[in-house]
Amino acid sequence: MSDKSSADILNRRKFLGAVGLAGAGAALGAKPAMAEGVKPDPLITEIQDWNRYLGDGVDKKPYGVPSKFEKNVIRRDVSWLTASPESSVNFTPLHELDGIITPSGLCFERHHSGVADINPAEHRLMINGLVDKPLVFTMDDIKRMPRMNKVYFLECAANSGMEWRGAQLNGCQFTHGMVHNVMYTGVSLKTLLDEAGLKPNAKWLMLEGADAAAMNRSLPIEKALNDCMLAFAMNGEALRPEQGYPLRAVIPGWEGNLWVKWIRRIEVGDQPWQTREETSKYTDLLADGRSRKHTFVMDAKSVVTNPSPQAPLKHKGRNVLSGLAWSGRGTVKRVDVSMDGGRNWQTARIDGPVFDKSLVRFYVDFDWNGQELMIQSRAMDSTGYVQPTKDELRKVRGVNSIYHNNGIQTWLVRSGGETENVEIG
């Protein structure tokens, strides 16, 4: 090292030391002089390695990746849930995120036969059945049509499904992580159907994917013409293969299995197709043995993401409670939070944009002195619907179901800050 460089570093160390002392004094509202006997913080007074050396150039990582210090922020699965990873699910780390937009790489995945690897130049979308003119579109055809951008949540019907009979999985990620919220770019489904022309008796669509399962679901024509779209981008970039690249259905507010990925065909008919996925699967088995079918809408729901089992309280004094709420019927109008298991409630502060059928972020700033807390949240939407307790759900639906569990979640915060998934009897 040259003498000049050594002098520069020495002068910089003195400067940082002076700034550190002044900054600490200003932050505390005290005199800028260091209190007698207080040891200076070397993270302020000393030059760190990241100050000392040149960093990577602009082309080192031509596609950005998170900091190495965020390596724990990943999707996770529960290995014993399914027999095969190709027909399985992993979960969004809700407790590690903030705001309302889910990073594309952290959106949960649910596949029925693994991820289809499709060359967009060879992908085709066919519309047939009760139409005036059967059509086949290339991706270039679709991208020349009028576009739209919308922020919507996508929730698997089985989200929170393991909790029907009681608290099971000790993590916000594992209990509620089959939901994400992104901005989709694509074309209105109505635009495509208008191109083909619907016959007067057209009542239902069958959406079919190009994956090995040929995943398919029936969709009422009213919903298709109202607000559905076919998306080729999310969060400003092409869909990830895991999210349906190059084209997927977007069915706002309705259960995720209807959002057919890698969509290749839309057949128009006069009645639902009664496919495997809408008869033996994705129905809600009731206590008397009957099943609810075509339970499309995801009702209002909320969850406190911090604190939660994977994000315990670490500090006494001032803290921030954070959570997410959503409704498939409209917008979230209010979220209430209880710290004592539902005996008393306060209205949370919703911060950030509030879109139709989108996640909202809510906060409660609070003081914690180490007392045990029983934290809950409940959402109210624009239709007046109020998120129910789990017991209220079970009185109507029993405990045989897997799907559509939007009951109020309870986290127990112990005196040391450890947080557990519990239920109140």
PDB file of C-alpha atoms in Angstrom, residues 167-352:
ATOM      1  CA  ALA A 167     -52.690 -26.247  14.629  1.00  0.00           C
ATOM      2  CA  GLN A 168     -50.249 -28.404  12.660  1.00  0.00           C
ATOM      3  CA  LEU A 169     -47.354 -26.601  11.015  1.00  0.00           C
ATOM      4  CA  ASN A 170     -45.209 -24.194  13.021  1.00  0.00           C
ATOM      5  CA  GLY A 171     -44.508 -21.483  10.515  1.00  0.00           C
ATOM      6  CA  CYS A 172     -46.357 -18.709   8.699  1.00  0.00           C
ATOM      7  CA  GLN A 173     -44.605 -19.887   5.538  1.00  0.00           C
ATOM      8  CA  PHE A 174     -45.960 -23.430   5.881  1.00  0.00           C
ATOM      9  CA  THR A 175     -49.464 -22.579   7.117  1.00  0.00           C
ATOM     10  CA  HIS A 176     -50.315 -19.672   4.799  1.00  0.00           C
ATOM     11  CA  GLY A 177     -47.530 -19.511   2.189  1.00  0.00           C
ATOM     12  CA  MET A 178     -49.539 -20.759  -0.791  1.00  0.00           C
ATOM     13  CA  VAL A 179     -50.416 -17.191  -1.768  1.00  0.00           C
ATOM     14  CA  HIS A 180     -48.550 -14.554  -3.724  1.00  0.00           C
ATOM     15  CA  ASN A 181     -49.310 -11.202  -5.301  1.00  0.00           C
ATOM     16  CA  VAL A 182     -47.769  -9.886  -8.524  1.00  0.00           C
ATOM     17  CA  MET A 183     -48.462  -7.533 -11.411  1.00  0.00           C
ATOM     18  CA  TYR A 184     -49.573  -9.477 -14.484  1.00  0.00           C
ATOM     19  CA  THR A 185     -49.247  -8.225 -18.043  1.00  0.00           C
ATOM     20  CA  GLY A 186     -51.311  -9.819 -20.768  1.00  0.00           C
ATOM     21  CA  VAL A 187     -54.494  -9.595 -22.797  1.00  0.00           C
ATOM     22  CA  SER A 188     -58.116  -9.725 -21.752  1.00  0.00           C
ATOM     23  CA  LEU A 189     -59.665 -13.163 -22.204  1.00  0.00           C
ATOM     24  CA  LYS A 190     -62.735 -11.380 -23.570  1.00  0.00           C
ATOM     25  CA  THR A 191     -60.617  -9.957 -26.406  1.00  0.00           C
ATOM     26  CA  LEU A 192     -59.584 -13.456 -27.490  1.00  0.00           C
ATOM     27  CA  LEU A 193     -63.115 -14.866 -27.197  1.00  0.00           C
ATOM     28  CA  ASP A 194     -64.516 -11.945 -29.186  1.00  0.00           C
ATOM     29  CA  GLU A 195     -62.053 -12.774 -31.973  1.00  0.00           C
ATOM     30  CA  ALA A 196     -63.468 -16.308 -32.137  1.00  0.00           C
ATOM     31  CA  GLY A 197     -67.108 -15.243 -31.620  1.00  0.00           C
ATOM     32  CA  LEU A 198     -69.236 -17.035 -29.011  1.00  0.00           C
ATOM     33  CA  LYS A 199     -72.312 -19.083 -29.961  1.00  0.00           C
ATOM     34  CA  PRO A 200     -75.564 -18.093 -28.122  1.00  0.00           C
ATOM     35  CA  ASN A 201     -75.468 -21.301 -26.019  1.00  0.00           C
ATOM     36  CA  ALA A 202     -71.876 -20.771 -24.855  1.00  0.00           C
ATOM     37  CA  LYS A 203     -71.961 -21.026 -21.046  1.00  0.00           C
ATOM     38  CA  TRP A 204     -68.658 -22.571 -19.925  1.00  0.00           C
ATOM     39  CA  LEU A 205     -65.019 -22.725 -20.920  1.00  0.00           C
ATOM     40  CA  MET A 206     -62.601 -25.586 -20.413  1.00  0.00           C
ATOM     41  CA  LEU A 207     -59.049 -24.308 -19.861  1.00  0.00           C
ATOM     42  CA  GLU A 208     -56.325 -26.831 -20.640  1.00  0.00           C
ATOM     43  CA  GLY A 209     -52.591 -26.653 -19.896  1.00  0.00           C
ATOM     44  CA  ALA A 210     -49.671 -27.973 -21.952  1.00  0.00           C
ATOM     45  CA  ASP A 211     -48.013 -29.738 -19.001  1.00  0.00           C
ATOM     46  CA  ALA A 212     -47.799 -33.535 -18.758  1.00  0.00           C
ATOM     47  CA  ALA A 213     -50.974 -33.604 -16.636  1.00  0.00           C
ATOM     48  CA  ALA A 214     -52.886 -31.553 -19.236  1.00  0.00           C
ATOM     49  CA  MET A 215     -54.313 -29.797 -16.193  1.00  0.00           C
ATOM     50  CA  ASN A 216     -57.833 -28.589 -16.994  1.00  0.00           C
ATOM     51  CA  ARG A 217     -60.706 -26.820 -15.273  1.00  0.00           C
ATOM     52  CA  SER A 218     -64.171 -25.564 -16.221  1.00  0.00           C
ATOM     53  CA  LEU A 219     -64.787 -21.808 -15.984  1.00  0.00           C
ATOM     54  CA  PRO A 220     -68.192 -20.046 -16.190  1.00  0.00           C
ATOM     55  CA  ILE A 221     -68.409 -17.749 -19.214  1.00  0.00           C
ATOM     56  CA  GLU A 222     -69.593 -14.788 -17.076  1.00  0.00           C
ATOM     57  CA  LYS A 223     -66.341 -14.781 -15.118  1.00  0.00           C
ATOM     58  CA  ALA A 224     -64.270 -15.225 -18.265  1.00  0.00           C
ATOM     59  CA  LEU A 225     -65.851 -12.164 -19.890  1.00  0.00           C
ATOM     60  CA  ASN A 226     -65.697 -10.071 -16.728  1.00  0.00           C
ATOM     61  CA  ASP A 227     -62.105  -9.727 -15.517  1.00  0.00           C
ATOM     62  CA  CYS A 228     -60.004 -12.724 -16.641  1.00  0.00           C
ATOM     63  CA  MET A 229     -56.854 -12.417 -18.713  1.00  0.00           C
ATOM     64  CA  LEU A 230     -54.111 -14.474 -20.266  1.00  0.00           C
ATOM     65  CA  ALA A 231     -50.729 -13.272 -18.986  1.00  0.00           C
ATOM     66  CA  PHE A 232     -47.285 -13.596 -20.527  1.00  0.00           C
ATOM     67  CA  ALA A 233     -45.426 -11.411 -17.988  1.00  0.00           C
ATOM     68  CA  MET A 234     -45.312 -10.879 -14.225  1.00  0.00           C
ATOM     69  CA  ASN A 235     -43.592  -8.098 -12.305  1.00  0.00           C
ATOM     70  CA  GLY A 236     -42.319  -6.607 -15.543  1.00  0.00           C
ATOM     71  CA  GLU A 237     -40.578  -9.661 -16.993  1.00  0.00           C
ATOM     72  CA  ALA A 238     -41.606 -12.817 -18.799  1.00  0.00           C
ATOM     73  CA  LEU A 239     -43.408 -15.396 -16.668  1.00  0.00           C
ATOM     74  CA  ARG A 240     -41.097 -17.808 -14.878  1.00  0.00           C
ATOM     75  CA  PRO A 241     -41.366 -21.381 -16.245  1.00  0.00           C
ATOM     76  CA  GLU A 242     -42.681 -22.398 -12.805  1.00  0.00           C
ATOM     77  CA  GLN A 243     -45.467 -19.836 -13.184  1.00  0.00           C
ATOM     78  CA  GLY A 244     -46.645 -20.951 -16.619  1.00  0.00           C
ATOM     79  CA  TYR A 245     -44.183 -19.587 -19.189  1.00  0.00           C
ATOM     80  CA  PRO A 246     -44.982 -18.596 -21.850  1.00  0.00           C
ATOM     81  CA  LEU A 247     -48.739 -18.120 -21.157  1.00  0.00           C
ATOM     82  CA  ARG A 248     -51.097 -18.660 -18.242  1.00  0.00           C
ATOM     83  CA  ALA A 249     -54.669 -17.923 -17.216  1.00  0.00           C
ATOM     84  CA  VAL A 250     -55.353 -15.233 -14.596  1.00  0.00           C
ATOM     85  CA  ILE A 251     -58.708 -15.708 -12.830  1.00  0.00           C
ATOM     86  CA  PRO A 252     -58.839 -12.870 -10.251  1.00  0.00           C
ATOM     87  CA  GLY A 253     -60.054 -13.773  -6.769  1.00  0.00           C
ATOM     88  CA  TRP A 254     -60.748 -17.430  -7.596  1.00  0.00           C
ATOM     89  CA  GLU A 255     -58.856 -20.504  -6.395  1.00  0.00           C
ATOM     90  CA  GLY A 256     -55.432 -21.069  -7.894  1.00  0.00           C
ATOM     91  CA  ASN A 257     -56.086 -24.351  -9.730  1.00  0.00           C
ATOM     92  CA  LEU A 258     -58.295 -22.423 -12.176  1.00  0.00           C
ATOM     93  CA  TRP A 259     -55.310 -20.278 -13.166  1.00  0.00           C
ATOM     94  CA  VAL A 260     -54.191 -22.904 -15.685  1.00  0.00           C
ATOM     95  CA  LYS A 261     -50.481 -22.594 -16.484  1.00  0.00           C
ATOM     96  CA  TRP A 262     -48.868 -23.202 -19.875  1.00  0.00           C
ATOM     97  CA  ILE A 263     -52.375 -22.766 -21.296  1.00  0.00           C
ATOM     98  CA  ARG A 264     -52.731 -24.267 -24.790  1.00  0.00           C
ATOM     99  CA  ARG A 265     -56.484 -24.720 -25.389  1.00  0.00           C
ATOM    100  CA  ILE A 266     -59.806 -23.129 -24.501  1.00  0.00           C
ATOM    101  CA  GLU A 267     -62.868 -25.119 -25.429  1.00  0.00           C
ATOM    102  CA  VAL A 268     -66.237 -23.381 -25.300  1.00  0.00           C
ATOM    103  CA  GLY A 269     -69.241 -25.477 -24.180  1.00  0.00           C
ATOM    104  CA  ASP A 270     -72.718 -25.276 -22.682  1.00  0.00           C
ATOM    105  CA  GLN A 271     -71.959 -27.024 -19.370  1.00  0.00           C
ATOM    106  CA  PRO A 272     -69.013 -27.841 -17.093  1.00  0.00           C
ATOM    107  CA  TRP A 273     -66.813 -30.787 -18.116  1.00  0.00           C
ATOM    108  CA  GLN A 274     -66.833 -32.579 -14.716  1.00  0.00           C
ATOM    109  CA  THR A 275     -63.109 -33.239 -14.939  1.00  0.00           C
ATOM    110  CA  ARG A 276     -61.087 -35.110 -12.335  1.00  0.00           C
ATOM    111  CA  GLU A 277     -59.836 -31.841 -10.863  1.00  0.00           C
ATOM    112  CA  GLU A 278     -63.385 -30.579 -10.230  1.00  0.00           C
ATOM    113  CA  THR A 279     -65.024 -33.797  -9.040  1.00  0.00           C
ATOM    114  CA  SER A 280     -62.655 -36.041  -7.089  1.00  0.00           C
ATOM    115  CA  LYS A 281     -60.258 -33.136  -6.431  1.00  0.00           C
ATOM    116  CA  TYR A 282     -60.793 -29.519  -5.406  1.00  0.00           C
ATOM    117  CA  THR A 283     -64.165 -30.146  -3.800  1.00  0.00           C
ATOM    118  CA  ASP A 284     -64.957 -29.533  -0.124  1.00  0.00           C
ATOM    119  CA  LEU A 285     -65.992 -32.732   1.688  1.00  0.00           C
ATOM    120  CA  LEU A 286     -68.616 -31.888   4.336  1.00  0.00           C
ATOM    121  CA  ALA A 287     -69.349 -33.664   7.614  1.00  0.00           C
ATOM    122  CA  ASP A 288     -72.349 -35.568   6.159  1.00  0.00           C
ATOM    123  CA  GLY A 289     -70.312 -36.962   3.236  1.00  0.00           C
ATOM    124  CA  ARG A 290     -71.589 -34.569   0.583  1.00  0.00           C
ATOM    125  CA  SER A 291     -69.177 -32.299  -1.228  1.00  0.00           C
ATOM    126  CA  ARG A 292     -69.319 -28.659  -2.154  1.00  0.00           C
ATOM    127  CA  LYS A 293     -68.356 -28.318  -5.821  1.00  0.00           C
ATOM    128  CA  HIS A 294     -67.318 -25.270  -7.848  1.00  0.00           C
ATOM    129  CA  THR A 295     -66.270 -23.363  -4.746  1.00  0.00           C
ATOM    130  CA  PHE A 296     -64.334 -20.899  -6.825  1.00  0.00           C
ATOM    131  CA  VAL A 297     -64.095 -17.709  -4.740  1.00  0.00           C
ATOM    132  CA  MET A 298     -61.402 -17.232  -2.107  1.00  0.00           C
ATOM    133  CA  ASP A 299     -63.063 -15.474   0.823  1.00  0.00           C
ATOM    134  CA  ALA A 300     -61.530 -12.657   2.865  1.00  0.00           C
ATOM    135  CA  LYS A 301     -58.532 -13.714   4.900  1.00  0.00           C
ATOM    136  CA  SER A 302     -55.590 -12.250   6.785  1.00  0.00           C
ATOM    137  CA  VAL A 303     -52.513 -13.408   8.669  1.00  0.00           C
ATOM    138  CA  VAL A 304     -49.940 -11.725  10.863  1.00  0.00           C
ATOM    139  CA  THR A 305     -46.595 -12.477   9.227  1.00  0.00           C
ATOM    140  CA  ASN A 306     -44.392 -10.835  11.909  1.00  0.00           C
ATOM    141  CA  PRO A 307     -44.210 -11.943  14.645  1.00  0.00           C
ATOM    142  CA  SER A 308     -44.787 -15.559  13.700  1.00  0.00           C
ATOM    143  CA  PRO A 309     -43.032 -18.888  14.434  1.00  0.00           C
ATOM    144  CA  GLN A 310     -40.234 -18.236  11.937  1.00  0.00           C
ATOM    145  CA  ALA A 311     -40.032 -14.561  12.907  1.00  0.00           C
ATOM    146  CA  PRO A 312     -40.107 -14.339  16.723  1.00  0.00           C
ATOM    147  CA  LEU A 313     -39.976 -11.100  18.686  1.00  0.00           C
ATOM    148  CA  LYS A 314     -36.344 -10.236  19.470  1.00  0.00           C
ATOM    149  CA  HIS A 315     -36.506  -6.931  21.317  1.00  0.00           C
ATOM    150  CA  LYS A 316     -38.498  -5.517  24.183  1.00  0.00           C
ATOM    151  CA  GLY A 317     -39.863  -2.017  23.809  1.00  0.00           C
ATOM    152  CA  ARG A 318     -41.105  -0.614  20.520  1.00  0.00           C
ATOM    153  CA  ASN A 319     -42.000  -3.236  17.868  1.00  0.00           C
ATOM    154  CA  VAL A 320     -43.819  -3.432  14.548  1.00  0.00           C
ATOM    155  CA  LEU A 321     -46.506  -6.038  13.893  1.00  0.00           C
ATOM    156  CA  SER A 322     -46.966  -6.693  10.168  1.00  0.00           C
ATOM    157  CA  GLY A 323     -49.371  -8.786   8.148  1.00  0.00           C
ATOM    158  CA  LEU A 324     -51.228  -9.418   4.898  1.00  0.00           C
ATOM    159  CA  ALA A 325     -54.934  -9.450   4.042  1.00  0.00           C
ATOM    160  CA  TRP A 326     -56.874 -10.209   0.858  1.00  0.00           C
ATOM    161  CA  SER A 327     -60.327 -10.983  -0.511  1.00  0.00           C
ATOM    162  CA  GLY A 328     -61.466 -12.663  -3.703  1.00  0.00           C
ATOM    163  CA  ARG A 329     -64.719 -10.686  -3.626  1.00  0.00           C
ATOM    164  CA  GLY A 330     -63.255  -7.163  -3.845  1.00  0.00           C
ATOM    165  CA  THR A 331     -61.024  -4.900  -1.800  1.00  0.00           C
ATOM    166  CA  VAL A 332     -59.975  -5.189   1.833  1.00  0.00           C
ATOM    167  CA  LYS A 333     -61.657  -2.364   3.746  1.00  0.00           C
ATOM    168  CA  ARG A 334     -60.309  -2.951   7.254  1.00  0.00           C
ATOM    169  CA  VAL A 335     -58.096  -5.262   9.289  1.00  0.00           C
ATOM    170  CA  ASP A 336     -58.390  -5.604  13.067  1.00  0.00           C
ATOM    171  CA  VAL A 337     -55.683  -7.065  15.281  1.00  0.00           C
ATOM    172  CA  SER A 338     -55.984  -8.605  18.741  1.00  0.00           C
ATOM    173  CA  MET A 339     -53.099  -9.152  21.146  1.00  0.00           C
ATOM    174  CA  ASP A 340     -55.153 -11.116  23.702  1.00  0.00           C
ATOM    175  CA  GLY A 341     -56.776 -13.901  21.738  1.00  0.00           C
ATOM    176  CA  GLY A 342     -59.780 -12.004  20.457  1.00  0.00           C
ATOM    177  CA  ARG A 343     -61.036 -10.312  23.633  1.00  0.00           C
ATOM    178  CA  ASN A 344     -59.989  -6.840  22.475  1.00  0.00           C
ATOM    179  CA  TRP A 345     -59.370  -5.577  18.940  1.00  0.00           C
ATOM    180  CA  GLN A 346     -57.711  -2.524  17.406  1.00  0.00           C
ATOM    181  CA  THR A 347     -57.805  -1.375  13.808  1.00  0.00           C
ATOM    182  CA  ALA A 348     -54.534  -1.886  11.973  1.00  0.00           C
ATOM    183  CA  ARG A 349     -52.968   0.683   9.661  1.00  0.00           C
ATOM    184  CA  ILE A 350     -53.182  -0.382   5.999  1.00  0.00           C
ATOM    185  CA  ASP A 351     -50.198   1.066   4.156  1.00  0.00           C
ATOM    186  CA  GLY A 352     -49.536   0.983   0.429  1.00  0.00           C
TER     187      GLY A 352
END
